[in-house]
Coordinates of C-alpha atoms (C1' of nucleotides) in Angstrom, one line a residue:
Chain F
M1003 CA 178.5 136.6 80.9
P1004 CA 178.4 133.3 82.7
E1005 CA 181.2 131.1 83.8
L1006 CA 181.0 128.3 86.3
P1007 CA 180.0 130.5 89.3
E1008 CA 177.3 132.3 87.4
V1009 CA 175.8 129.1 85.9
Q1010 CA 176.0 127.5 89.4
T1011 CA 174.1 130.5 90.8
V1012 CA 171.4 130.1 88.2
V1013 CA 171.1 126.4 88.9
S1014 CA 171.1 126.8 92.7
E1015 CA 168.5 129.5 92.7
L1016 CA 166.3 128.2 89.9
G1017 CA 166.2 124.6 91.1
P1018 CA 163.9 125.1 94.1
K1019 CA 161.7 127.5 92.2
L1020 CA 161.1 125.3 89.2
K1021 CA 160.9 122.0 91.0
N1022 CA 157.4 120.4 90.5
K1023 CA 156.2 123.2 88.4
T1024 CA 154.1 122.1 85.4
I1025 CA 154.5 123.9 82.1
R1026 CA 151.2 125.2 80.8
E1027 CA 152.5 126.8 77.6
V1028 CA 155.8 127.8 75.9
D1029 CA 156.0 131.0 73.8
V1030 CA 158.9 130.9 71.4
R1031 CA 159.4 134.4 70.1
L1032 CA 162.7 133.8 68.3
P1033 CA 162.6 130.2 66.9
K1034 CA 166.4 130.0 66.2
I1035 CA 167.0 129.9 69.9
I1036 CA 165.3 126.5 70.3
S1037 CA 166.1 123.1 68.8
V1038 CA 165.2 119.5 69.2
G1039 CA 167.5 116.4 69.4
P1040 CA 171.1 115.8 70.4
K1041 CA 172.8 116.2 67.1
T1042 CA 171.8 119.8 66.4
M1043 CA 174.9 121.7 65.3
P1044 CA 175.5 125.1 66.8
N1045 CA 175.2 128.0 64.4
V1046 CA 173.3 125.8 62.0
R1047 CA 170.0 126.3 63.8
T1048 CA 167.3 126.4 61.2
A1049 CA 164.3 126.8 63.6
D1050 CA 162.1 125.0 61.1
D1051 CA 158.3 124.8 61.8
A1052 CA 158.4 121.1 62.5
S1053 CA 160.9 121.3 65.4
H1054 CA 159.2 124.5 66.6
R1055 CA 155.9 122.6 66.9
L1056 CA 157.5 119.5 68.4
F1057 CA 159.2 121.7 71.0
K1058 CA 156.0 123.3 72.1
R1059 CA 153.9 120.2 72.0
H1060 CA 156.4 118.1 73.9
L1061 CA 156.7 120.6 76.7
K1062 CA 153.1 121.3 77.3
G1063 CA 151.9 119.7 80.5
K1064 CA 155.4 118.5 81.5
R1065 CA 156.5 118.7 85.1
I1066 CA 160.0 119.8 86.1
K1067 CA 161.9 117.4 88.3
G1068 CA 165.0 119.4 88.9
V1069 CA 167.8 121.6 87.6
S1070 CA 171.5 120.7 87.4
R1071 CA 174.7 121.7 85.7
R1072 CA 177.5 120.2 83.6
A1073 CA 180.3 122.6 82.8
K1074 CA 178.4 125.7 81.7
M1075 CA 175.3 123.8 80.5
I1076 CA 172.1 124.0 82.5
I1077 CA 170.1 120.8 82.5
I1078 CA 166.4 121.0 83.3
D1079 CA 165.1 117.5 84.0
L1080 CA 161.5 116.9 83.0
A1081 CA 159.1 114.1 84.1
G1082 CA 159.0 111.4 81.5
E1083 CA 162.1 111.0 79.4
D1084 CA 162.9 114.5 78.4
A1085 CA 165.3 117.2 79.4
L1086 CA 166.0 120.8 78.4
L1087 CA 169.5 121.9 77.9
V1088 CA 170.1 125.6 78.3
H1089 CA 173.4 127.3 77.3
L1090 CA 173.6 131.0 78.1
K1091 CA 176.8 131.6 76.1
M1092 CA 177.8 135.3 76.5
T1093 CA 174.5 137.1 77.2
G1094 CA 171.8 134.6 78.0
Q1095 CA 169.6 135.2 81.1
L1096 CA 167.1 133.1 82.9
I1097 CA 164.7 135.1 85.0
Y1098 CA 161.9 133.6 87.1
L1099 CA 159.0 135.6 88.3
G1100 CA 156.3 134.4 90.6
K1101 CA 152.7 135.2 89.8
K1102 CA 152.6 138.3 92.0
D1103 CA 156.0 139.5 90.7
L1104 CA 155.1 139.6 87.0
G1105 CA 154.7 143.4 87.1
K1106 CA 158.1 143.8 88.6
R1107 CA 160.7 145.8 86.6
I1108 CA 164.1 144.2 86.2
R1109 CA 167.3 145.9 85.3
L1110 CA 168.7 143.6 82.6
L1111 CA 172.0 145.4 82.1
N1112 CA 174.4 146.3 84.9
V1113 CA 175.2 149.7 83.6
E1114 CA 174.2 153.1 84.9
S1115 CA 172.1 154.0 81.9
A1116 CA 170.0 150.9 81.9
T1117 CA 166.4 151.4 83.1
P1118 CA 164.5 148.5 84.8
Q1119 CA 162.1 146.8 82.4
L1120 CA 158.9 144.8 82.4
L1121 CA 159.2 141.3 81.1
P1122 CA 159.0 140.2 78.3
A1123 CA 161.4 142.8 77.2
K1124 CA 163.1 143.4 73.8
W1125 CA 165.6 140.5 74.2
T1126 CA 163.1 138.0 75.7
H1127 CA 163.1 135.1 73.2
V1128 CA 161.4 132.3 75.0
I1129 CA 158.7 132.3 77.8
F1130 CA 157.7 129.4 79.9
D1131 CA 154.2 129.7 81.5
F1132 CA 153.6 127.5 84.5
T1133 CA 150.2 126.3 85.7
D1134 CA 150.6 128.3 88.9
G1135 CA 150.8 131.6 87.0
S1136 CA 154.6 132.0 87.4
R1137 CA 156.9 132.4 84.4
L1138 CA 160.4 131.8 83.3
F1139 CA 162.0 134.2 80.8
Y1140 CA 164.9 133.5 78.5
N1141 CA 166.6 136.7 77.4
D1142 CA 169.7 136.9 75.1
M1143 CA 170.9 140.1 73.6
R1144 CA 173.5 138.5 71.3
Q1145 CA 171.4 135.5 70.6
F1146 CA 174.4 133.0 70.9
G1147 CA 172.7 130.9 73.5
Y1148 CA 170.2 128.1 73.0
I1149 CA 167.6 125.9 74.5
R1150 CA 167.5 122.3 73.3
L1151 CA 165.0 119.6 73.9
V1152 CA 166.5 116.1 74.2
R1153 CA 165.5 112.7 75.5
D1154 CA 167.2 111.7 78.8
K1155 CA 169.0 108.8 77.1
E1156 CA 170.3 111.1 74.3
I1157 CA 172.2 113.4 76.7
G1158 CA 175.3 111.3 76.3
Q1159 CA 175.3 111.9 72.6
V1160 CA 175.1 115.7 72.9
R1161 CA 178.4 116.8 71.5
E1162 CA 178.6 119.9 73.6
L1163 CA 178.6 117.7 76.7
Q1164 CA 181.2 115.3 75.4
D1165 CA 185.0 115.7 75.9
F1166 CA 184.8 117.9 78.9
G1167 CA 187.5 118.2 81.6
P1168 CA 186.8 117.5 85.2
E1169 CA 184.5 119.7 87.4
P1170 CA 187.0 121.8 89.4
L1171 CA 184.8 122.1 92.5
E1172 CA 184.2 118.5 92.9
Q1173 CA 186.1 116.5 95.5
S1174 CA 187.4 114.2 92.8
F1175 CA 189.3 117.1 91.3
T1176 CA 192.5 116.5 93.3
L1177 CA 196.0 117.9 93.0
S1178 CA 197.1 114.7 91.4
V1179 CA 194.3 115.0 88.8
F1180 CA 195.4 118.5 88.1
K1181 CA 199.0 117.5 87.7
A1182 CA 197.9 114.8 85.2
L1183 CA 196.2 117.5 83.2
I1184 CA 199.4 119.5 83.1
K1185 CA 201.3 116.5 81.9
K1186 CA 198.8 116.1 79.0
R1187 CA 199.2 119.7 77.8
P1188 CA 202.6 120.9 79.0
Q1189 CA 203.2 123.3 76.2
A1190 CA 199.9 125.2 76.5
K1191 CA 200.0 128.7 77.9
L1192 CA 198.3 129.0 81.3
K1193 CA 195.5 131.3 80.2
Q1194 CA 194.6 129.0 77.3
F1195 CA 195.1 125.9 79.5
L1196 CA 192.6 127.1 82.2
M1197 CA 190.0 128.3 79.7
D1198 CA 190.1 125.1 77.5
P1199 CA 186.9 123.3 78.4
T1200 CA 188.4 119.9 77.4
V1201 CA 191.0 120.5 80.1
I1202 CA 188.9 121.8 83.0
A1203 CA 185.2 122.6 82.8
G1204 CA 183.7 126.0 83.5
I1205 CA 186.5 128.5 83.6
G1206 CA 186.3 131.5 81.3
N1207 CA 188.0 134.8 80.9
I1208 CA 187.1 136.4 84.2
Y1209 CA 188.1 133.5 86.5
S1210 CA 191.2 132.5 84.6
D1211 CA 192.5 136.1 85.1
E1212 CA 191.7 136.0 88.8
I1213 CA 193.1 132.5 89.3
L1214 CA 196.4 133.4 87.7
Y1215 CA 196.7 136.5 89.8
F1216 CA 196.0 134.4 92.9
A1217 CA 198.8 132.0 91.8
K1218 CA 201.2 134.9 91.0
V1219 CA 201.9 133.5 87.5
R1220 CA 201.7 135.3 84.2
P1221 CA 199.1 134.2 81.7
D1222 CA 201.7 133.4 79.1
R1223 CA 203.7 131.0 81.1
Q1224 CA 203.8 127.4 79.9
A1225 CA 201.8 124.9 82.0
G1226 CA 204.7 122.3 82.0
R1227 CA 207.3 124.8 83.2
L1228 CA 205.8 125.7 86.6
S1229 CA 207.6 124.9 89.8
E1230 CA 206.1 122.4 92.2
G1231 CA 205.1 125.4 94.4
E1232 CA 203.4 127.2 91.5
V1233 CA 201.4 124.2 90.5
K1234 CA 200.1 123.8 94.1
L1235 CA 199.2 127.5 94.3
L1236 CA 197.5 127.4 90.9
Y1237 CA 195.5 124.4 92.0
K1238 CA 194.6 126.2 95.2
G1239 CA 193.6 129.3 93.2
I1240 CA 191.2 127.3 91.1
K1241 CA 189.4 126.0 94.1
N1242 CA 189.5 129.2 96.2
I1243 CA 188.5 131.7 93.5
L1244 CA 185.7 129.6 92.2
R1245 CA 184.4 128.8 95.6
Q1246 CA 184.4 132.4 96.7
A1247 CA 182.7 133.5 93.5
V1248 CA 179.9 130.9 93.9
K1249 CA 179.5 132.2 97.5
K1250 CA 179.0 135.7 96.2
A1251 CA 176.5 134.5 93.5
G1252 CA 178.9 135.2 90.6
S1253 CA 180.2 138.4 89.0
S1254 CA 177.8 140.8 87.3
V1255 CA 180.0 142.1 84.5
G1256 CA 177.7 143.7 81.9
D1257 CA 174.6 141.6 82.1
F1258 CA 174.7 138.6 84.4
V1259 CA 171.5 138.6 86.5
R1260 CA 170.4 136.0 89.0
P1261 CA 167.0 134.4 88.3
S1262 CA 165.6 136.8 90.8
G1263 CA 166.8 139.8 88.9
E1264 CA 169.5 140.6 91.6
W1265 CA 173.2 141.0 90.8
G1266 CA 176.0 138.8 91.7
S1267 CA 178.5 140.6 94.0
Y1268 CA 181.8 138.9 93.2
G1269 CA 182.7 141.7 90.7
K1270 CA 183.6 143.9 93.7
F1271 CA 186.4 141.4 94.6
H1272 CA 188.1 141.3 91.2
K1273 CA 191.8 141.9 91.5
V1274 CA 192.7 142.1 87.8
Y1275 CA 189.8 141.4 85.5
G1276 CA 188.3 144.6 84.2
R1277 CA 191.0 146.7 86.0
A1278 CA 193.4 147.3 83.2
G1279 CA 195.2 150.6 83.7
E1280 CA 194.2 150.7 87.4
R1281 CA 196.7 150.0 90.1
C1282 CA 197.3 146.5 91.6
K1283 CA 195.8 146.4 95.0
A1284 CA 198.9 144.7 96.4
C1285 CA 201.8 146.6 94.9
R1286 CA 200.3 149.7 93.1
T1287 CA 201.8 148.7 89.7
R1288 CA 199.4 149.4 86.8
I1289 CA 197.5 146.3 85.6
L1290 CA 198.3 145.4 82.0
S1291 CA 195.9 144.1 79.5
I1292 CA 197.3 142.0 76.6
K1293 CA 195.7 139.8 74.0
F1294 CA 196.5 136.1 74.5
N1295 CA 195.2 134.0 71.6
G1296 CA 192.4 136.2 70.8
R1297 CA 191.2 136.9 74.3
T1298 CA 192.2 139.8 76.5
G1299 CA 193.9 138.8 79.7
S1300 CA 194.7 141.3 82.5
F1301 CA 197.5 140.8 85.0
C1302 CA 199.9 142.5 87.3
P1303 CA 203.3 142.5 85.7
S1304 CA 205.0 142.9 89.1
C1305 CA 203.1 140.3 91.2
Q1306 CA 202.8 137.7 88.5
K1307 CA 206.0 136.1 87.5
Chain J
dT403 C1' 183.4 155.2 63.2
dT404 C1' 185.9 151.6 65.5
dC405 C1' 186.7 148.3 68.9
dA406 C1' 185.8 144.9 72.5
dA407 C1' 182.6 142.1 75.1
dT408 C1' 181.4 136.7 80.1
dG409 C1' 181.5 131.3 75.1
dT410 C1' 182.3 127.8 71.8
dT411 C1' 183.2 125.7 67.4
dT412 C1' 185.5 125.3 63.1
dA413 C1' 188.9 125.9 59.4
dG414 C1' 193.4 126.5 58.0
dA415 C1' 198.4 127.1 58.8
dC416 C1' 202.6 125.5 60.8
Chain S
dG60 C1' 198.5 115.6 67.1
dG61 C1' 199.3 120.1 69.4
dT62 C1' 199.0 124.8 69.0
dC63 C1' 197.9 129.3 67.2
dT64 C1' 195.0 132.5 64.5
dA65 C1' 191.0 134.2 62.6
dA66 C1' 186.3 134.0 61.8
dA67 C1' 181.6 133.0 62.9
dC68 C1' 177.2 133.8 65.6
dA69 C1' 174.5 139.5 66.7
dT70 C1' 174.3 143.5 69.4
dT71 C1' 175.5 147.1 72.4
dG72 C1' 178.0 150.8 74.4
dA73 C1' 182.3 153.2 75.2

DNA sequence: TTCAATGTTTAGAC
DNA sequence: GGTCTAAACATTGA
């Protein structure tokens, strides 16, 4: 589900809601989602009783200072020396309901057949109860995501936060920084290059497709073989597409929901992602869909050279 | 029944 | 070391 624009949407909308809330109780319904300490390895999550108890005990009574983001990781900063790291992976959702909204039904899947549901629902794995009666729900159908409790000073040791490329929307991500990245990986194909978190943070399958369409280059072109003009257009595409998507609160493909239960609206603007077989909006050629290194990429064979 | 799905890591091959 | 592939996590829906 979430790439940079979706995660940024969660962070922007959740931050003001959670700020200065105090946790009354945490209900962990699927222990493997949670873990404690910076060195936890993904996919070796044991969810033993000790860390489960530690997690609940540590969070009880803690006040939330703020919510921020690094790459696709959500960082919930707690008073004292603790922080919660939340990674949504493919299908994680964070939904916040105020006390008087707890009876509200939320549509958790952006498909016709999905009926709105009361929370906690079938895929709600962790519930945070705040002292003012509001609640934060963590849902995750595929159960790939996680919530990890770490000490502030341990954050630097979290391996999922190490070795990340620059944040593409920050001012410091300049054209010359981008050119330096290309020099480092000249052989990489563009689709791979854009999606590699050690090259640039936060770009996944949806936005790599859209950025490549914007830059009019094929996903299988080599990064080091672009013309000067193509490099500039690609750089501009990264900034433009991501900024636009953040403005529209992300794309709700499948199951991205905002913390309020609303949908992101950027999906309406997709030019190629999810449009395989349909016609290119610019030239009417049919959009192709091809596997590139295990991931499907969609592109216009006529507009993209 | 089979396939693909927004993410990330790891192992093995070349 | 760089790059590619497949597999792993678990479930749904077309």
